[in-house]
Structure formats: C-alpha cells, structure tokens
PDB file of C-alpha atoms in Angstrom:
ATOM      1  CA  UNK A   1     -11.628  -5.393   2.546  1.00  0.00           C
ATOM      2  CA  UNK A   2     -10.768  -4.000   6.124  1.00  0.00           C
ATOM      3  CA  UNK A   3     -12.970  -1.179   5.962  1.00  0.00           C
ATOM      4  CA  UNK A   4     -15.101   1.413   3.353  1.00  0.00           C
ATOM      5  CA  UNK A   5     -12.375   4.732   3.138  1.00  0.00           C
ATOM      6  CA  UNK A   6     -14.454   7.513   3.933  1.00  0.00           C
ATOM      7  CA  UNK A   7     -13.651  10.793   1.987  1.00  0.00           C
ATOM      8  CA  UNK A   8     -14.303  13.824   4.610  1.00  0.00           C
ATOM      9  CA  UNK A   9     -13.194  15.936   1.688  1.00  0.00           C
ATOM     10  CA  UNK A  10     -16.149  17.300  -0.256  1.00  0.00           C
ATOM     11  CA  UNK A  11     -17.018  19.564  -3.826  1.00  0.00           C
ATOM     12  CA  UNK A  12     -16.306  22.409  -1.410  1.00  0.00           C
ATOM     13  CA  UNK A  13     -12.912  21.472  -0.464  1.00  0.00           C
ATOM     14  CA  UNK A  14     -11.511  21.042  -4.094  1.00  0.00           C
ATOM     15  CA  UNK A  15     -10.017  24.707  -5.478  1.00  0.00           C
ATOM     16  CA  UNK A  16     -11.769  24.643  -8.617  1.00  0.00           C
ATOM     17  CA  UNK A  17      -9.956  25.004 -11.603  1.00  0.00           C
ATOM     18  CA  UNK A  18     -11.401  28.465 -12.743  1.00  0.00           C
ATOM     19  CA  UNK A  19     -10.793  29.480  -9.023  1.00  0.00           C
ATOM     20  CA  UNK A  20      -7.136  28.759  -8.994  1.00  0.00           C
ATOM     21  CA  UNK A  21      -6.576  30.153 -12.365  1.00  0.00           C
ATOM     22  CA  UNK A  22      -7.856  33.138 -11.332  1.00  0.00           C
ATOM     23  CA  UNK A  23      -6.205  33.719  -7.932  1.00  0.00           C
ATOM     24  CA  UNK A  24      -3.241  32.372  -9.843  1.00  0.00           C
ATOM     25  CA  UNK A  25      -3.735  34.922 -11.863  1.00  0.00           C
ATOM     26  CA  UNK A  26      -3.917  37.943  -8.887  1.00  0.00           C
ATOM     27  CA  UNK A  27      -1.417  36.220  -7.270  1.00  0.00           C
ATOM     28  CA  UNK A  28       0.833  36.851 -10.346  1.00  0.00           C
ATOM     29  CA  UNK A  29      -0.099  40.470 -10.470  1.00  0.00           C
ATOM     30  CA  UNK A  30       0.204  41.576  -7.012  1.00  0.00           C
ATOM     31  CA  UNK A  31       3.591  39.797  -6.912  1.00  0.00           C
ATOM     32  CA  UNK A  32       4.965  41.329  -9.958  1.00  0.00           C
ATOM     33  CA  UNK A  33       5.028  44.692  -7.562  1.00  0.00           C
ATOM     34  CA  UNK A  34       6.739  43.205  -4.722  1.00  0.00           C
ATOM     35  CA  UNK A  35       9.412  41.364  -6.478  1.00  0.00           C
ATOM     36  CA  UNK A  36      10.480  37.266  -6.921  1.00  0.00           C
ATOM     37  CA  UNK A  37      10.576  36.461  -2.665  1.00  0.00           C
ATOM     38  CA  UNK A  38       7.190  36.275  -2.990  1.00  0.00           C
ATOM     39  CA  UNK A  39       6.880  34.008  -5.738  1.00  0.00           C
ATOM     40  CA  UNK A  40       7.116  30.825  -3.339  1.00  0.00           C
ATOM     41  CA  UNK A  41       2.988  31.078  -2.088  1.00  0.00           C
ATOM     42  CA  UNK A  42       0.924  28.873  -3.292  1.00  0.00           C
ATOM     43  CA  UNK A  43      -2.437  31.139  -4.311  1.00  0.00           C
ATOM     44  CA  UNK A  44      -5.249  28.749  -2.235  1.00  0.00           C
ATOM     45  CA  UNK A  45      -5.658  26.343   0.429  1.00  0.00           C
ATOM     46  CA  UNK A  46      -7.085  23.438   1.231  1.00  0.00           C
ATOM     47  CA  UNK A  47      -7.746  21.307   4.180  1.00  0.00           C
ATOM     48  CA  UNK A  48      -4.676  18.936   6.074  1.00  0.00           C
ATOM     49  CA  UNK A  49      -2.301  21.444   4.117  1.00  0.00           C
ATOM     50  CA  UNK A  50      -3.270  19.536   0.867  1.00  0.00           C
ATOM     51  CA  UNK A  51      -3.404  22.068  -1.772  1.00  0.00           C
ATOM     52  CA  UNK A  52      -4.723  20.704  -5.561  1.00  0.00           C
ATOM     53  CA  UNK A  53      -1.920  21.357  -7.962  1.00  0.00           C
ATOM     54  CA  UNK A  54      -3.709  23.584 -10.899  1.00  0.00           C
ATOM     55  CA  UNK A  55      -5.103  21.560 -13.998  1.00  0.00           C
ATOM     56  CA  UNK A  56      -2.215  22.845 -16.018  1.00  0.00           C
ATOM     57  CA  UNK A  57       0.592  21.425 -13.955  1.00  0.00           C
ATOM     58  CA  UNK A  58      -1.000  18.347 -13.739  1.00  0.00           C
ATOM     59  CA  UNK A  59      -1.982  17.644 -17.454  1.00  0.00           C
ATOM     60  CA  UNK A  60       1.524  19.177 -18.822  1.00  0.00           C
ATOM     61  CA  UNK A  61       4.134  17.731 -16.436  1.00  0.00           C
ATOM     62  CA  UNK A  62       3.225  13.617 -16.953  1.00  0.00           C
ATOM     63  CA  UNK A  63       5.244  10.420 -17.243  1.00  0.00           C
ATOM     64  CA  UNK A  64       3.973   8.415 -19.899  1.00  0.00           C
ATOM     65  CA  UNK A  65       6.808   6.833 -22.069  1.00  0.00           C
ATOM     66  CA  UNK A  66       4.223   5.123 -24.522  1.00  0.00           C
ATOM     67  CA  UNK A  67       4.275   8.969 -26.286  1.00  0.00           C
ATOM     68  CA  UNK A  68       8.421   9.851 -25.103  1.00  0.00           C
ATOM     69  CA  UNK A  69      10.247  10.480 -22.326  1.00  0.00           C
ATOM     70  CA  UNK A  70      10.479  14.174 -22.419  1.00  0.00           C
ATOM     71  CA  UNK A  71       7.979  15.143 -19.877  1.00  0.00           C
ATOM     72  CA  UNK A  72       6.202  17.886 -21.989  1.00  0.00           C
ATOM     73  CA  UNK A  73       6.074  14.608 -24.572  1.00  0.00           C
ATOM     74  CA  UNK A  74       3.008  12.821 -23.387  1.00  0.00           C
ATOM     75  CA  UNK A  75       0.732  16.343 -23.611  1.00  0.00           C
ATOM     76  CA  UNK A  76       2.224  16.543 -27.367  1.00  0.00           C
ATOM     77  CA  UNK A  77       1.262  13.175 -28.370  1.00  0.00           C
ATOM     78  CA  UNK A  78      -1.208  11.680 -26.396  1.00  0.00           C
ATOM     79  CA  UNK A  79      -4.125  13.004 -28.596  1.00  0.00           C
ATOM     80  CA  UNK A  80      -3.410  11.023 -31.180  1.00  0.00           C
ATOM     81  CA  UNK A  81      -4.558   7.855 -28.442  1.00  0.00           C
ATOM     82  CA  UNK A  82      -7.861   6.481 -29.586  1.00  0.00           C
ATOM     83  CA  UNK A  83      -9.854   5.584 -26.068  1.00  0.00           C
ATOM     84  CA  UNK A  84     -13.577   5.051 -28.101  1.00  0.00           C
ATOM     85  CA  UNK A  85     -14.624   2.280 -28.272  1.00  0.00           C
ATOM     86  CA  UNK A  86     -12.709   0.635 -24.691  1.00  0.00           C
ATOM     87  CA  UNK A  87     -12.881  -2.467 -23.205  1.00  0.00           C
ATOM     88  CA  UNK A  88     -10.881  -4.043 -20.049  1.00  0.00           C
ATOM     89  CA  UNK A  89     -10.137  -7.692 -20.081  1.00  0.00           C
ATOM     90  CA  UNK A  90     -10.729  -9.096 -16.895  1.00  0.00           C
ATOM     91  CA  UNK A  91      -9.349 -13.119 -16.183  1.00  0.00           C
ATOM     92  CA  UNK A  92      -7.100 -14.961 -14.174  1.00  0.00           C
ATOM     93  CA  UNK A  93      -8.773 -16.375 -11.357  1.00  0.00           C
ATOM     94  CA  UNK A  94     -11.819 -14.489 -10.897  1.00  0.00           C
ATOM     95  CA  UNK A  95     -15.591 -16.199 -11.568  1.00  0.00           C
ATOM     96  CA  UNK A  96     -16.641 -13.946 -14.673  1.00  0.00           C
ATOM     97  CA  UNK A  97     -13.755 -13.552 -16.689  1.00  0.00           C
ATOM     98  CA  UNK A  98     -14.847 -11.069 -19.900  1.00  0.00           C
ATOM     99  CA  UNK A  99     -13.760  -8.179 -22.128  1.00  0.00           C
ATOM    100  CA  UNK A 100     -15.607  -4.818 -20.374  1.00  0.00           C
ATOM    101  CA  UNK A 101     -16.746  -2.407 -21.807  1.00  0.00           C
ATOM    102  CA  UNK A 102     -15.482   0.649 -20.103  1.00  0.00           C
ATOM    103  CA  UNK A 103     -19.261   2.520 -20.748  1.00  0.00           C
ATOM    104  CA  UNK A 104     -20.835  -1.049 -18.816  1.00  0.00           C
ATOM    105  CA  UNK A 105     -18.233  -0.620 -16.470  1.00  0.00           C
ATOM    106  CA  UNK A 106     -19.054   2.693 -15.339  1.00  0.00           C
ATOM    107  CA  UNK A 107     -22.836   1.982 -15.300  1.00  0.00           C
ATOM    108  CA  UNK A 108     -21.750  -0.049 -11.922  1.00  0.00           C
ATOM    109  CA  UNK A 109     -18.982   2.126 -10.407  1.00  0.00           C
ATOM    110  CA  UNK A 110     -19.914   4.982  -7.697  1.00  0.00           C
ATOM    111  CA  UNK A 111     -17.475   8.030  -8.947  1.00  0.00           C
ATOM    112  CA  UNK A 112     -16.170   9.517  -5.992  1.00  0.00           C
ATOM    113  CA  UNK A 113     -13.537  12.244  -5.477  1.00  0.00           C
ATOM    114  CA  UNK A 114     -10.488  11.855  -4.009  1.00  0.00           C
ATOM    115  CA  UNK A 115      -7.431  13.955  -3.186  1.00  0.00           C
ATOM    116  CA  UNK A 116      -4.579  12.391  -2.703  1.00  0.00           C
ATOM    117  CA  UNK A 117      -0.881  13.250  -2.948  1.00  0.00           C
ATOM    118  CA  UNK A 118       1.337  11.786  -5.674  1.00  0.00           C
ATOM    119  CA  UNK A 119       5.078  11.087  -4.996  1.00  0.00           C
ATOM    120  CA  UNK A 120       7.392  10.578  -8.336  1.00  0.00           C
ATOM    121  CA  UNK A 121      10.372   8.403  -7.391  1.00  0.00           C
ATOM    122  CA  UNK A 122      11.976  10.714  -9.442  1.00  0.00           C
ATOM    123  CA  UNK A 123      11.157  13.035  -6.006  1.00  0.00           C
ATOM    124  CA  UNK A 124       9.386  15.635  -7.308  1.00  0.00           C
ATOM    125  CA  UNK A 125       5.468  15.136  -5.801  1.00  0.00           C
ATOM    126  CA  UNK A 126       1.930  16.841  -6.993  1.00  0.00           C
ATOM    127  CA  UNK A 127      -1.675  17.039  -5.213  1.00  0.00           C
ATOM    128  CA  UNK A 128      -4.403  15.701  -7.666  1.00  0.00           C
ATOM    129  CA  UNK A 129      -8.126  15.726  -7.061  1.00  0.00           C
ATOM    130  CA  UNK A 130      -8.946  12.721  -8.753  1.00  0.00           C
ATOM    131  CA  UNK A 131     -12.419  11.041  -9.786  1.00  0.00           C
ATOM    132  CA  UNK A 132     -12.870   7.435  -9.575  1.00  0.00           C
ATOM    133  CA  UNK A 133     -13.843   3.904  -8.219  1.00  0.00           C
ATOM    134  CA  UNK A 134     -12.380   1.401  -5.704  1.00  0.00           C
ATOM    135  CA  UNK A 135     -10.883  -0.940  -7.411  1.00  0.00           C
ATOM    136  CA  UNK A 136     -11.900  -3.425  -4.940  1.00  0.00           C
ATOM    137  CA  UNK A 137     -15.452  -2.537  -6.575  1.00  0.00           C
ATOM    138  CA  UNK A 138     -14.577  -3.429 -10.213  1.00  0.00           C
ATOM    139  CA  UNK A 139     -12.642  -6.552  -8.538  1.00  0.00           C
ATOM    140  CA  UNK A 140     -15.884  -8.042  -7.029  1.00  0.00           C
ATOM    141  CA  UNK A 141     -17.654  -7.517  -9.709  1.00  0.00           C
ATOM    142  CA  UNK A 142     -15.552  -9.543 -11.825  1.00  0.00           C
ATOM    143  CA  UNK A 143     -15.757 -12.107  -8.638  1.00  0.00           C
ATOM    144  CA  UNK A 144     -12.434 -12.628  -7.218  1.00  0.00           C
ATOM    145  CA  UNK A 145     -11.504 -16.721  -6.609  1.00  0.00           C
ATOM    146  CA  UNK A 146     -10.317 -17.913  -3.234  1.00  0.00           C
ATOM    147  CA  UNK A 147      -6.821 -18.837  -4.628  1.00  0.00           C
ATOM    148  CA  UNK A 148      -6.000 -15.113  -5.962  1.00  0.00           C
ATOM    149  CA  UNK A 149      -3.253 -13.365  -4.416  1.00  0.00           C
ATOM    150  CA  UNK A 150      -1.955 -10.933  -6.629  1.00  0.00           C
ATOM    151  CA  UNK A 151      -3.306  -8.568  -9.114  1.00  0.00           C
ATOM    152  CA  UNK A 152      -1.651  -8.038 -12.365  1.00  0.00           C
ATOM    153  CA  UNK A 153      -2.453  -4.940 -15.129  1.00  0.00           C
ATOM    154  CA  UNK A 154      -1.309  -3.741 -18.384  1.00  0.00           C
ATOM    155  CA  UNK A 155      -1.461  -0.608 -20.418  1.00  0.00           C
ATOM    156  CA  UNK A 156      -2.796  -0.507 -24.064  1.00  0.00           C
ATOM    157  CA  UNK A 157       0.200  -1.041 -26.591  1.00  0.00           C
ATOM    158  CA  UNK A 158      -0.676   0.560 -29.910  1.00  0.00           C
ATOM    159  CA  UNK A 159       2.531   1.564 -32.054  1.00  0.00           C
ATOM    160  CA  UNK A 160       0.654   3.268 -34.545  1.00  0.00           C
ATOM    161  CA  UNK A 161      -0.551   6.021 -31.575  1.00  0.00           C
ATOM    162  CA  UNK A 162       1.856   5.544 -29.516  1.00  0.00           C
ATOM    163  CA  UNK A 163       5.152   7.123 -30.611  1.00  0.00           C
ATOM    164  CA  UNK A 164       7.251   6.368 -27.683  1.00  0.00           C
ATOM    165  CA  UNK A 165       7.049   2.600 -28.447  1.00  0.00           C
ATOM    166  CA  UNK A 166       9.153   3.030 -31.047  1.00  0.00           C
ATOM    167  CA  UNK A 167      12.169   2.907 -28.543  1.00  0.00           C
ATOM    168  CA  UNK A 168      13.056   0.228 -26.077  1.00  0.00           C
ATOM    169  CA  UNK A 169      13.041   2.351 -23.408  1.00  0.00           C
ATOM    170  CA  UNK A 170      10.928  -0.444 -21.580  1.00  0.00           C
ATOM    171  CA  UNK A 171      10.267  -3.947 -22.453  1.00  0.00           C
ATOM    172  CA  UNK A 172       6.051  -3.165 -23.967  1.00  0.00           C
ATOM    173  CA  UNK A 173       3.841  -3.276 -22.677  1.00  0.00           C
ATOM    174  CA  UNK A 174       3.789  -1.304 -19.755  1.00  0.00           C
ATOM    175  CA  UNK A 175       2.812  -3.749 -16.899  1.00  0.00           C
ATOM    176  CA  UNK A 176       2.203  -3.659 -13.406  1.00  0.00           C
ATOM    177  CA  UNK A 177       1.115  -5.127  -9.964  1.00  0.00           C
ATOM    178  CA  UNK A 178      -0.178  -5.509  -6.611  1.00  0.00           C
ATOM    179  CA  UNK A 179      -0.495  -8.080  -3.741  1.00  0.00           C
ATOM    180  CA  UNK A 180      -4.084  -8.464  -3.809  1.00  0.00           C
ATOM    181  CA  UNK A 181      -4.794  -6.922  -0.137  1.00  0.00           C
ATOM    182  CA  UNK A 182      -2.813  -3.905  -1.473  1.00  0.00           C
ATOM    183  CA  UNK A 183      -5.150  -3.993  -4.818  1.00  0.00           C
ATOM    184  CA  UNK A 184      -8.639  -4.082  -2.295  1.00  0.00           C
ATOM    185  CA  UNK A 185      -7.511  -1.189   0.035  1.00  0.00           C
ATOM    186  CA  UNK A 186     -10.166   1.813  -0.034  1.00  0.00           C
ATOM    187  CA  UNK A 187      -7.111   4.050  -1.000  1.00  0.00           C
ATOM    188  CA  UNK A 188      -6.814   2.308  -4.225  1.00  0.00           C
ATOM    189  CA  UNK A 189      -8.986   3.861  -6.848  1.00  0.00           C
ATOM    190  CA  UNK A 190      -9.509   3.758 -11.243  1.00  0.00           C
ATOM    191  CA  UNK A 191      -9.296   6.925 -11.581  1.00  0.00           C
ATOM    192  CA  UNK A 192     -11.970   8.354 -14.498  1.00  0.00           C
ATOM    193  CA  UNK A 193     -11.159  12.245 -13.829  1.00  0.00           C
ATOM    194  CA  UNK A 194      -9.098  15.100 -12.682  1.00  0.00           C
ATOM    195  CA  UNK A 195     -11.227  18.173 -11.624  1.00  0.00           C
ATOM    196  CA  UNK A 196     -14.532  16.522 -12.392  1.00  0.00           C
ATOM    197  CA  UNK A 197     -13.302  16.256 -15.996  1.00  0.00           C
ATOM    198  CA  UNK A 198     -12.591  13.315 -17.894  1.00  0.00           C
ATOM    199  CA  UNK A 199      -9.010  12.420 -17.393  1.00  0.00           C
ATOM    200  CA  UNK A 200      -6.807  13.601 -20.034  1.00  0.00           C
ATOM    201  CA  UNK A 201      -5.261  11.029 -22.455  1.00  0.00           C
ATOM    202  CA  UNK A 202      -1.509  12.231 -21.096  1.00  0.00           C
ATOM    203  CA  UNK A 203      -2.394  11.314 -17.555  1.00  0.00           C
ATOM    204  CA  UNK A 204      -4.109   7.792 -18.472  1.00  0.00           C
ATOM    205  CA  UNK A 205      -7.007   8.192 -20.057  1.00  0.00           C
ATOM    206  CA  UNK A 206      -9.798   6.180 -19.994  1.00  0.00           C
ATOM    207  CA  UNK A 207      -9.076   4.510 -16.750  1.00  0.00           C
ATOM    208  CA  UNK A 208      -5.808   4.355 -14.662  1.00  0.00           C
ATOM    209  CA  UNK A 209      -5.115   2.795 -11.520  1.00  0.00           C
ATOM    210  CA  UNK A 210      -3.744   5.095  -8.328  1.00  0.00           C
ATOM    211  CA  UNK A 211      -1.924   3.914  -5.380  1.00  0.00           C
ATOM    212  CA  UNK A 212      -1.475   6.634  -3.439  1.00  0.00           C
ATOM    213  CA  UNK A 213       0.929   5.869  -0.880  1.00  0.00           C
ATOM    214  CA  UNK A 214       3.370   4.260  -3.595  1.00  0.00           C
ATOM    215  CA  UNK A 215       5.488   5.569  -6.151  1.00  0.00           C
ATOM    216  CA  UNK A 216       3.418   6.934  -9.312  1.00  0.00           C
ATOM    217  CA  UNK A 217       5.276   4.605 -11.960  1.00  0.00           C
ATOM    218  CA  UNK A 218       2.816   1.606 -10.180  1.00  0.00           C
ATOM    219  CA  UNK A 219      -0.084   3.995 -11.030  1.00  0.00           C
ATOM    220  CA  UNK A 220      -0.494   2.257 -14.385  1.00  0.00           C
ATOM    221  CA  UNK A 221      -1.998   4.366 -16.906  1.00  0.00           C
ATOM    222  CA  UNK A 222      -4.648   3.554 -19.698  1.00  0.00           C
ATOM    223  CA  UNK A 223      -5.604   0.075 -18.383  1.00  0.00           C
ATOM    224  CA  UNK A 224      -6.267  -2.768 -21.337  1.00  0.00           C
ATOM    225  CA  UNK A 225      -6.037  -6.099 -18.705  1.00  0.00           C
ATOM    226  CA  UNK A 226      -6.842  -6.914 -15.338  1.00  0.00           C
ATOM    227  CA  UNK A 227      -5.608 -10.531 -14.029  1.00  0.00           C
ATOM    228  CA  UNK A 228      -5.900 -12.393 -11.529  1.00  0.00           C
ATOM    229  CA  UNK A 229      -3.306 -14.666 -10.260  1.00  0.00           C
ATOM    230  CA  UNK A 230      -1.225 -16.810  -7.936  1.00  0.00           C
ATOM    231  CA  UNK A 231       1.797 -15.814  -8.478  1.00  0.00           C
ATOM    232  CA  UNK A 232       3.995 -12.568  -8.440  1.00  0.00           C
ATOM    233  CA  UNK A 233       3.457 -10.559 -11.419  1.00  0.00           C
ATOM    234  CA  UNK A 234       5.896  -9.017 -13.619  1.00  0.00           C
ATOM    235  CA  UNK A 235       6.597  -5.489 -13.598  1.00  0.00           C
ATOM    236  CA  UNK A 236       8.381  -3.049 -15.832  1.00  0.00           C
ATOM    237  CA  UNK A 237      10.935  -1.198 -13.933  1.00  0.00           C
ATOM    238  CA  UNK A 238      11.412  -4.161 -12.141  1.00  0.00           C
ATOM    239  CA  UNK A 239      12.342  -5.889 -15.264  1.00  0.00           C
ATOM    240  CA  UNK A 240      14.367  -2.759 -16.374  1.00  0.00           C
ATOM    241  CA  UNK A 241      16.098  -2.509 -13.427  1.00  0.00           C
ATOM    242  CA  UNK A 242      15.720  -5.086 -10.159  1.00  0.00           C
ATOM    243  CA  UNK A 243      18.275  -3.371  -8.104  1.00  0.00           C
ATOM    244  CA  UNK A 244      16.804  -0.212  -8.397  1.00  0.00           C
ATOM    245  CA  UNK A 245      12.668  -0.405  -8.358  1.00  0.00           C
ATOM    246  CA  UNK A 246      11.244  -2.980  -6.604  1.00  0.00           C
ATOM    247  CA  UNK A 247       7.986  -5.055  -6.412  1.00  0.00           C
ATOM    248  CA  UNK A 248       6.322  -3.387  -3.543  1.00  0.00           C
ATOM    249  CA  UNK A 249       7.642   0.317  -4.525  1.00  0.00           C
ATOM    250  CA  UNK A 250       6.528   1.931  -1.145  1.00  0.00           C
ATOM    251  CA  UNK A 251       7.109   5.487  -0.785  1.00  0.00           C
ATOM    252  CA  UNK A 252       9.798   5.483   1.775  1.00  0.00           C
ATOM    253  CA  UNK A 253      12.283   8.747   2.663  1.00  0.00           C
ATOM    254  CA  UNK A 254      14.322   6.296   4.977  1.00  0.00           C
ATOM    255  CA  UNK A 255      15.700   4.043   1.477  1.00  0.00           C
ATOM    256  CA  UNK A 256      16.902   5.925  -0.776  1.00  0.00           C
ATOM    257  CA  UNK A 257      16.977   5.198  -4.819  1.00  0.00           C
ATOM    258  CA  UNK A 258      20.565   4.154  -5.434  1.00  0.00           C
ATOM    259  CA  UNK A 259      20.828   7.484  -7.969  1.00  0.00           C
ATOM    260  CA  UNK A 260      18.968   9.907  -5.272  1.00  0.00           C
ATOM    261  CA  UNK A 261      17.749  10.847  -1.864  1.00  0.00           C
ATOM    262  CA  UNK A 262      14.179   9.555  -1.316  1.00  0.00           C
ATOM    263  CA  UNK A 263      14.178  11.974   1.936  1.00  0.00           C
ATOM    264  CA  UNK A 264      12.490  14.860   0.341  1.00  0.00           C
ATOM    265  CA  UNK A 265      10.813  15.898  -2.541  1.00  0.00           C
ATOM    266  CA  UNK A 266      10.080  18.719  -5.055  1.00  0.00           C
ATOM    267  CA  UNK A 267       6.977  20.006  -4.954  1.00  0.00           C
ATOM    268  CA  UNK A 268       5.523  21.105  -8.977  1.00  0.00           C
ATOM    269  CA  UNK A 269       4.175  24.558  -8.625  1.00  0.00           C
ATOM    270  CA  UNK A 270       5.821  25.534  -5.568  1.00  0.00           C
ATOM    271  CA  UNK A 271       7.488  28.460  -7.181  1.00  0.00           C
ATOM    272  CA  UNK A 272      11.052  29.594  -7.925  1.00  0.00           C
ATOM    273  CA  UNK A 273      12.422  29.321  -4.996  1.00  0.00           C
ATOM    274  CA  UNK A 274      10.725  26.728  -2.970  1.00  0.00           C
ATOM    275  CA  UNK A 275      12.263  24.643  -0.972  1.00  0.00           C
ATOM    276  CA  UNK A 276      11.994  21.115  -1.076  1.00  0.00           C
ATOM    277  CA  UNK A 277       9.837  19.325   1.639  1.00  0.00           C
ATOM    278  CA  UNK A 278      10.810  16.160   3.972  1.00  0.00           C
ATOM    279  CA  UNK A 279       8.802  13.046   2.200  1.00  0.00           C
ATOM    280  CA  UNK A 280       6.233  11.272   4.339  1.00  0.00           C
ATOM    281  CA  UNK A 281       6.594   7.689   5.401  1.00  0.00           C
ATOM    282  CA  UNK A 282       4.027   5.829   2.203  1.00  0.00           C
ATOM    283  CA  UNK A 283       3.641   9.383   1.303  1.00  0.00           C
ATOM    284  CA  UNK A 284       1.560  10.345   4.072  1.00  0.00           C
ATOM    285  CA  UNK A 285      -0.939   7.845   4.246  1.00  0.00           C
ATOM    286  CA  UNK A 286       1.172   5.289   6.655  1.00  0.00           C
ATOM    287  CA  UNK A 287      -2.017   5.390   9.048  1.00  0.00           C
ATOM    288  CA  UNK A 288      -3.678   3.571   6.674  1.00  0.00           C
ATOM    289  CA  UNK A 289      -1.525   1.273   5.122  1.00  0.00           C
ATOM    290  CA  UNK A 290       1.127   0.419   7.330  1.00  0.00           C
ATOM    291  CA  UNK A 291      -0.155  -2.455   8.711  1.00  0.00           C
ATOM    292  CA  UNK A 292      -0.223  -3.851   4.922  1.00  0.00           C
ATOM    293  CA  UNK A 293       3.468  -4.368   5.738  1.00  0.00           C
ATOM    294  CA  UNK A 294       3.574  -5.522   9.711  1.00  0.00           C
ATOM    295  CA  UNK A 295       6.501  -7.952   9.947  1.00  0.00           C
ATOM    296  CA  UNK A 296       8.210  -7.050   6.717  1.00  0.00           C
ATOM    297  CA  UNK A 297      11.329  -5.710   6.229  1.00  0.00           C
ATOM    298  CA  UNK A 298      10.963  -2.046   4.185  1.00  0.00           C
ATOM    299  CA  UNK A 299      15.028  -1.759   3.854  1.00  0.00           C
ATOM    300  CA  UNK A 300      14.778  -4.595   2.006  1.00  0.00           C
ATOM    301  CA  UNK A 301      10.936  -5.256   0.419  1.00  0.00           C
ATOM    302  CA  UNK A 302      11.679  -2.939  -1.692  1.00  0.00           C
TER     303      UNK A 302
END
C-alpha cells in the first residue's frame, strides 16, 4: 500500500441530512416567489466544491438490477433483501481463507467517513458521504499470498428476494474485479453507511465495495465473496458487452461509451435547468491514482 489516505474532511464538513432537508426546504420556499431561474442552486456547500447529494436522491435514484432495472425499482424491492445473519467468504490465495461474519468483521474495521464523488457511465454523477473501511484492511486481515494479483467479488444471488433475477438482464451473479494494487489503494473503501446510517439495502446493503475514481457499475453492491487470484477475473458488463465496458472501467471524458459522450455528466439534484458539467479525468481523483496506470494505454485499457 503506497500510502494511508488521509481524510481532511471531518463530521463538520458533511451537510447533515436534517440540515439539507431543511434548507432544502427554505430554499424551496423562497424560490417559489422568485420563479424557476432560480431553481438551479444547490441549498449548502461544502469544501473543494463537493456538495453531499441529500439522503433522498441518493437512496431513491440506485442501480441495482438484482430488484429491476427501473431506477425507482431497487428502493421498491430491496426490503424484501434479508442481510441478518451475513457472512463474506474470503479464499483464493490469501493465508486464512473463511466464511466472515460481517458482525466479526466489523469488530476489526476502523469506520471512517468519506466523501467522494460517484460517476454513472450512464453520465449522470452524485456526491455521497459514505462510511466505511479500506479494503486493503479487510484484505490483510484475510492475509493476502505473494502470488495474488487480482481481486475478484460477487454479489448475493437470492431469487426468492431478488425480483430482478428473474430476467437475464445479466449473466447472475453480479461479479466484479480489480487488479490487486487498484483493490489496496486508500481510495478504495466497504462502504457500511451513507450519512452515518447504515447503508440502505437499495444502495448495497450490508457491505459494498466503492471505487471512486471508476465507473459505479464496479462498485459491487451487497458483497457475498471475496477471492483472491492469479488471473483476470470475470466481470459482468464485460461479459454482457466487451466492446462496450471494459476491465479497468476508468472514468475517462476523453473515451467516450460507444452509445454516449463520456465528456460531461448530469449532476442528480442539480435542478431543472442545470447544466451539465465537464467530467474529471478518474472522476477527479487522477492525483491519486494516475500513476496506477503509468505506461498504459487509456484509449485502449478500457
């Protein structure tokens, strides 16, 4: 691990959830006397320009094809997802290969908060103050073998509470993957919690990974298995579709998706008549993780 990420963000810097409601709230009065043009402000803000999307966007507008595609879906369904009792299977090539227990695994985990932006390559983009662990953390617990190199995970597959399954939208289950010096980065967390809460079944509830400076289909949700391995894992839009998702999924305005521009995004709660914004090189964190990638061609390592 290169170095310990330092978060110079603290419990002061995060818009609580009450808070924004209720400037939300002000907001939405005072503009309802001075007409729509206002209606692009965002009510708080936060340090770097990073402003917390509010609880409701961030629980209600989700990704999560296990409960349907519709986007509104996973916030329908989701509940019925039984996360008590959870356990992670952790194996591959590490030294103490096991089934988890997710309360044993948090007994060991430091929760810290993080904000970080999230990037759809769908190009619409969120700011989520997350709680969680490095996953380099759970990683060396598990004690990672000289001859790893990648890091493979999957998502629970349950049919009976999961009524998206139903439809081959994806080959099940949901899997995903890292290079392991992606996977032992200090940006890359489990994330526990949004807003000091528990994290909501629809956004990957009981434990999810986040990679913040790739696309948020990597940021597998409701983790089941961690492995180890030598080898490239599988992953699902890359199985879908090769030509159009690739391993590494970097975000990256300069390549665009074959169906869209990747050079600027949507932002979710921006108002009516926000514009869009020019996408960051890996989303904004290219200071840190750039040199992940020294040598490689992006155009092509997709």
């Amino acid at each position: 691990m290169a170095y310990r990420w330092i978060n110079t963000l603290t419990d002061k810097d995060i818009t609580p959830h009450a808070t924004f409601l209720n400037r939300r709230q002000i907001m939405g009065g005072a503009l309802a006397g001075i007409g729509l043009a206002g209606m692009a402000g965002r009510a708080s803000a936060a340090p770097e320009g990073l402003v917390p999307n509010s609880y409701e966007d961030i629980t209600s507008y989700n990704n999560y094809y296990e409960f349907g595609t519709g986007k509104d879906d996973p916030a329908k369904y989701a509940d019925r997802l039984t996360i008590e009792p959870w356990t992670v299977q952790i194996d591959g090539l590490v030294d103490k290969p096991g089934a988890y227990g997710f309360d044993d695994i948090m007994q060991q985990m430091s929760i810290e908060e993080r904000i970080y932006r999230f990037r759809c390559v769908e190009a619409w983009s969120m700011v989520v103050p997350w709680n969680g662990f490095e996953l380099a953390d759970l990683l060396n617990m598990a004690g990672v073998q000289s001859g790893a190199k990648y890091v493979s995970f999957e998502t629970a597959l349950r049919p009976d509470e999961m009524p998206g399954v139903a439809y081959k939208v994806l080959d099940w289950p949901y899997v995903e993957g890292l290079r392991l010096d992606e996977a032992m980065h200090p940006l890359t967390i489990m994330a526990t919690g949004i807003y000091g809460k528990e994290i909501p079944k629809q956004n990957g509830a009981p434990l999810r990974l986040v990679v913040p400076w790739k696309y948020g289909y990597k940021s597998i949700k409701s983790v089941v298995r961690i492995t180890l391995t030598d080898t490239q894992p599988p992953t699902s839009w890359n199985k879908a579709n090769a030509g159009e998702y690739g391993f590494y999924s970097n975000v990256n305005p300069e390549v665009d998706h074959p169906r869209w521009s990747q050079a600027s995004e949507r932002v979710i709660g921006g108002g009516l008549f926000s514009k869009r914004v020019p996408t960051l090189m890996f989303n904004g964190y290219e200071d840190d993780v750039a040199d992940l990638y020294a040598g490689m061609d992006l155009s092509k390592d997709i």
